[in-house]
Amino acid sequence: MATHHNEPLAYGLKNNSHQLFQWLLQVFFVGLMLGTTRIVITPLAEQEFGLAKDSLLLLSTFVIAFGVVKGCMNFVAGYWAEKIGRKPVHLLGWLIALPIPVLFYFAQSWAWVVFATILLGINQGLTWSMSQTAKLDITAAHERGLTIGLNEFAGYTGVALGGLASAYISQWLGLKTGLLVIGLVIISLAFILTLINIVETRPWALYQTQKPSFTGSPDTISTWSVFKRMSWSNSQLLAITQAGCVEKFVDALVWIVYPIYLYQKTQDLPLTGWIISIYGLVWGASQLLTGHWSDKYGRKRLNVTGMAITTMGVLIMPLNETVLWWSCSAALTGLGMALLYPNLAAAVADYSQPQWRATAIGVYRFWRDLGYAIGALILGLAAFWTQDLSTAFWVVGGCMAISSAWLAAKS
């Protein structure tokens, strides 16, 4: 159980196992919420609103909106977390999520879906950021990779299972009713459990700066100074930040193009859901190991290897047209993401001090999730100009290859 604030605060996953479990449960719900949109939004666009399969640029608007909003909210969440605490920001994220399933259910046009996705971006930016920041508050320095690995394992397992659940429930109840039921259940459970079980972890971050063993500056630096360090003035942090941004091109590809590409080939929504879920499940499960590996072997080796493997996974997807091939491509891409995803964030935590770490993570996550919007726009334009869906794979793979080289040279 967590230590009371009037006693010396204990660090480490073992000492804070109850709160670790509660925050892992929260990020699982956050992932479930995101996952419910991963498989069924594309069929919803086609069946309910008549968006043609080839109008990828219009279809990508919901991911562009999500990326811009989530990126900005990550930044805001980091700032608010320093001012009012982690728990209030997390609760606000779940409150903002409440209208999302209702909007999907009553949607009269595609604009309703885009608006619901904007709210989803706010929800994800606030809740996922806080789940990561809170766990870093209570963990020991030598466990950061493991901590973020556990966090992303829970979150992306949730994404994968949420996608699968929504595919089956939507086939059973219909697309709109399925999204309404599953969304309201997730949000209600998560909000109640946060209220009852979550302890505020900001005192851990503040207490760390007062310990005799603390070697950094006790002063808080301005938000703008942290933004500059992360975005351009520190070459190592910039290399990590750009890699985070570009790897989100892959997730945008999986979100927008995979459902269209695979559904066109298979005409089977649950099968499409399973192939896409392989990506999420491998990504999620592998992070149980990859975060811990970076604590032992260093961040850079795993980050660069992960970028290279993800690049390969993306590039091979359109080279063959069998379910086994697509599944292997999805698994390879998920493995690469597992190697890089928790460890880019852990590298940011390594380079930042406790009193401005939440802000640094917020800035990193701002640029990283802006990658959704940039990636969605790039792949939408590429497919529009060439009228060939497979172009999206080549463009994203090329961007990843360039980003990998930058990360290897500068991080």
mmCIF file of N, CA and C in Angstrom, residues 132 144-153 247 283 286-292 294 299 302-303 336-348 364 368:
data_model
loop_
_atom_site.group_PDB
_atom_site.id
_atom_site.type_symbol
_atom_site.label_atom_id
_atom_site.label_comp_id
_atom_site.label_asym_id
_atom_site.label_seq_id
_atom_site.Cartn_x
_atom_site.Cartn_y
_atom_site.Cartn_z
ATOM 1 N N GLN A 132 1.375 7.477 -16.910
ATOM 2 C CA GLN A 132 2.821 7.333 -17.053
ATOM 3 C C GLN A 132 3.571 8.190 -16.032
ATOM 4 N N ARG A 144 13.023 2.626 -14.349
ATOM 5 C CA ARG A 144 12.205 3.460 -15.239
ATOM 6 C C ARG A 144 11.798 2.745 -16.520
ATOM 7 N N GLY A 145 12.735 2.047 -17.145
ATOM 8 C CA GLY A 145 12.406 1.322 -18.371
ATOM 9 C C GLY A 145 11.335 0.276 -18.127
ATOM 10 N N LEU A 146 11.498 -0.471 -17.023
ATOM 11 C CA LEU A 146 10.508 -1.493 -16.652
ATOM 12 C C LEU A 146 9.153 -0.845 -16.380
ATOM 13 N N THR A 147 9.165 0.290 -15.670
ATOM 14 C CA THR A 147 7.922 0.982 -15.325
ATOM 15 C C THR A 147 7.158 1.403 -16.574
ATOM 16 N N ILE A 148 7.855 2.052 -17.518
ATOM 17 C CA ILE A 148 7.175 2.500 -18.741
ATOM 18 C C ILE A 148 6.798 1.302 -19.596
ATOM 19 N N GLY A 149 7.624 0.253 -19.575
ATOM 20 C CA GLY A 149 7.275 -0.976 -20.290
ATOM 21 C C GLY A 149 5.975 -1.575 -19.770
ATOM 22 N N LEU A 150 5.833 -1.630 -18.438
ATOM 23 C CA LEU A 150 4.588 -2.132 -17.834
ATOM 24 C C LEU A 150 3.398 -1.252 -18.220
ATOM 25 N N ASN A 151 3.623 0.068 -18.176
ATOM 26 C CA ASN A 151 2.559 1.020 -18.513
ATOM 27 C C ASN A 151 2.070 0.813 -19.950
ATOM 28 N N GLU A 152 3.027 0.737 -20.889
ATOM 29 C CA GLU A 152 2.650 0.609 -22.298
ATOM 30 C C GLU A 152 2.143 -0.803 -22.619
ATOM 31 N N PHE A 153 2.629 -1.808 -21.885
ATOM 32 C CA PHE A 153 2.087 -3.166 -22.021
ATOM 33 C C PHE A 153 0.593 -3.162 -21.701
ATOM 34 N N GLU A 247 7.635 7.720 -35.393
ATOM 35 C CA GLU A 247 7.089 6.367 -35.180
ATOM 36 C C GLU A 247 5.558 6.390 -35.094
ATOM 37 N N TRP A 283 2.976 -5.843 -29.620
ATOM 38 C CA TRP A 283 3.499 -4.585 -29.085
ATOM 39 C C TRP A 283 3.293 -4.541 -27.573
ATOM 40 N N SER A 286 5.194 -7.615 -25.566
ATOM 41 C CA SER A 286 6.662 -7.547 -25.633
ATOM 42 C C SER A 286 7.232 -6.481 -24.711
ATOM 43 N N GLN A 287 6.432 -5.436 -24.424
ATOM 44 C CA GLN A 287 6.938 -4.354 -23.585
ATOM 45 C C GLN A 287 7.149 -4.782 -22.130
ATOM 46 N N LEU A 288 6.595 -5.937 -21.765
ATOM 47 C CA LEU A 288 6.911 -6.501 -20.448
ATOM 48 C C LEU A 288 8.403 -6.784 -20.339
ATOM 49 N N LEU A 289 9.018 -7.116 -21.476
ATOM 50 C CA LEU A 289 10.447 -7.428 -21.510
ATOM 51 C C LEU A 289 11.300 -6.250 -21.942
ATOM 52 N N THR A 290 10.836 -5.507 -22.975
ATOM 53 C CA THR A 290 11.723 -4.530 -23.617
ATOM 54 C C THR A 290 12.066 -3.345 -22.720
ATOM 55 N N GLY A 291 11.116 -2.920 -21.872
ATOM 56 C CA GLY A 291 11.423 -1.837 -20.947
ATOM 57 C C GLY A 291 12.491 -2.252 -19.945
ATOM 58 N N HIS A 292 12.364 -3.473 -19.424
ATOM 59 C CA HIS A 292 13.346 -4.002 -18.479
ATOM 60 C C HIS A 292 14.712 -4.175 -19.145
ATOM 61 N N SER A 294 16.033 -2.367 -21.426
ATOM 62 C CA SER A 294 16.723 -1.078 -21.569
ATOM 63 C C SER A 294 17.334 -0.624 -20.249
ATOM 64 N N ARG A 299 19.314 2.444 -23.391
ATOM 65 C CA ARG A 299 18.150 2.815 -24.212
ATOM 66 C C ARG A 299 18.467 2.812 -25.708
ATOM 67 N N LEU A 302 18.304 -0.421 -28.027
ATOM 68 C CA LEU A 302 16.957 -0.939 -28.238
ATOM 69 C C LEU A 302 16.116 0.011 -29.089
ATOM 70 N N ASN A 303 16.309 1.321 -28.884
ATOM 71 C CA ASN A 303 15.538 2.298 -29.662
ATOM 72 C C ASN A 303 15.860 2.214 -31.159
ATOM 73 N N GLY A 336 8.870 -4.273 -33.200
ATOM 74 C CA GLY A 336 9.716 -3.080 -33.330
ATOM 75 C C GLY A 336 9.213 -1.943 -32.456
ATOM 76 N N MET A 337 7.892 -1.744 -32.457
ATOM 77 C CA MET A 337 7.307 -0.689 -31.623
ATOM 78 C C MET A 337 7.545 -0.958 -30.133
ATOM 79 N N ALA A 338 7.510 -2.225 -29.759
ATOM 80 C CA ALA A 338 7.750 -2.583 -28.357
ATOM 81 C C ALA A 338 9.181 -2.259 -27.928
ATOM 82 N N LEU A 339 10.130 -2.414 -28.841
ATOM 83 C CA LEU A 339 11.528 -2.113 -28.525
ATOM 84 C C LEU A 339 11.763 -0.614 -28.355
ATOM 85 N N LEU A 340 11.088 0.196 -29.165
ATOM 86 C CA LEU A 340 11.373 1.627 -29.135
ATOM 87 C C LEU A 340 10.425 2.436 -28.252
ATOM 88 N N TYR A 341 9.175 2.009 -28.136
ATOM 89 C CA TYR A 341 8.148 2.882 -27.567
ATOM 90 C C TYR A 341 8.380 3.226 -26.092
ATOM 91 N N PRO A 342 8.553 2.247 -25.205
ATOM 92 C CA PRO A 342 8.771 2.614 -23.802
ATOM 93 C C PRO A 342 10.145 3.225 -23.570
ATOM 94 N N ASN A 343 11.087 2.879 -24.423
ATOM 95 C CA ASN A 343 12.475 3.252 -24.168
ATOM 96 C C ASN A 343 12.831 4.649 -24.671
ATOM 97 N N LEU A 344 12.104 5.157 -25.658
ATOM 98 C CA LEU A 344 12.241 6.571 -26.009
ATOM 99 C C LEU A 344 11.766 7.432 -24.842
ATOM 100 N N ALA A 345 10.622 7.077 -24.254
ATOM 101 C CA ALA A 345 10.098 7.833 -23.102
ATOM 102 C C ALA A 345 11.012 7.691 -21.888
ATOM 103 N N ALA A 346 11.573 6.493 -21.679
ATOM 104 C CA ALA A 346 12.500 6.285 -20.554
ATOM 105 C C ALA A 346 13.760 7.129 -20.725
ATOM 106 N N ALA A 347 14.212 7.282 -21.981
ATOM 107 C CA ALA A 347 15.393 8.119 -22.254
ATOM 108 C C ALA A 347 15.104 9.574 -21.893
ATOM 109 N N VAL A 348 13.894 10.046 -22.189
ATOM 110 C CA VAL A 348 13.501 11.409 -21.803
ATOM 111 C C VAL A 348 13.525 11.543 -20.279
ATOM 112 N N TYR A 364 7.577 15.886 -24.850
ATOM 113 C CA TYR A 364 7.895 14.740 -25.709
ATOM 114 C C TYR A 364 6.616 14.135 -26.286
ATOM 115 N N ARG A 368 5.369 13.690 -30.032
ATOM 116 C CA ARG A 368 5.144 12.303 -30.453
ATOM 117 C C ARG A 368 3.746 12.129 -31.031
#
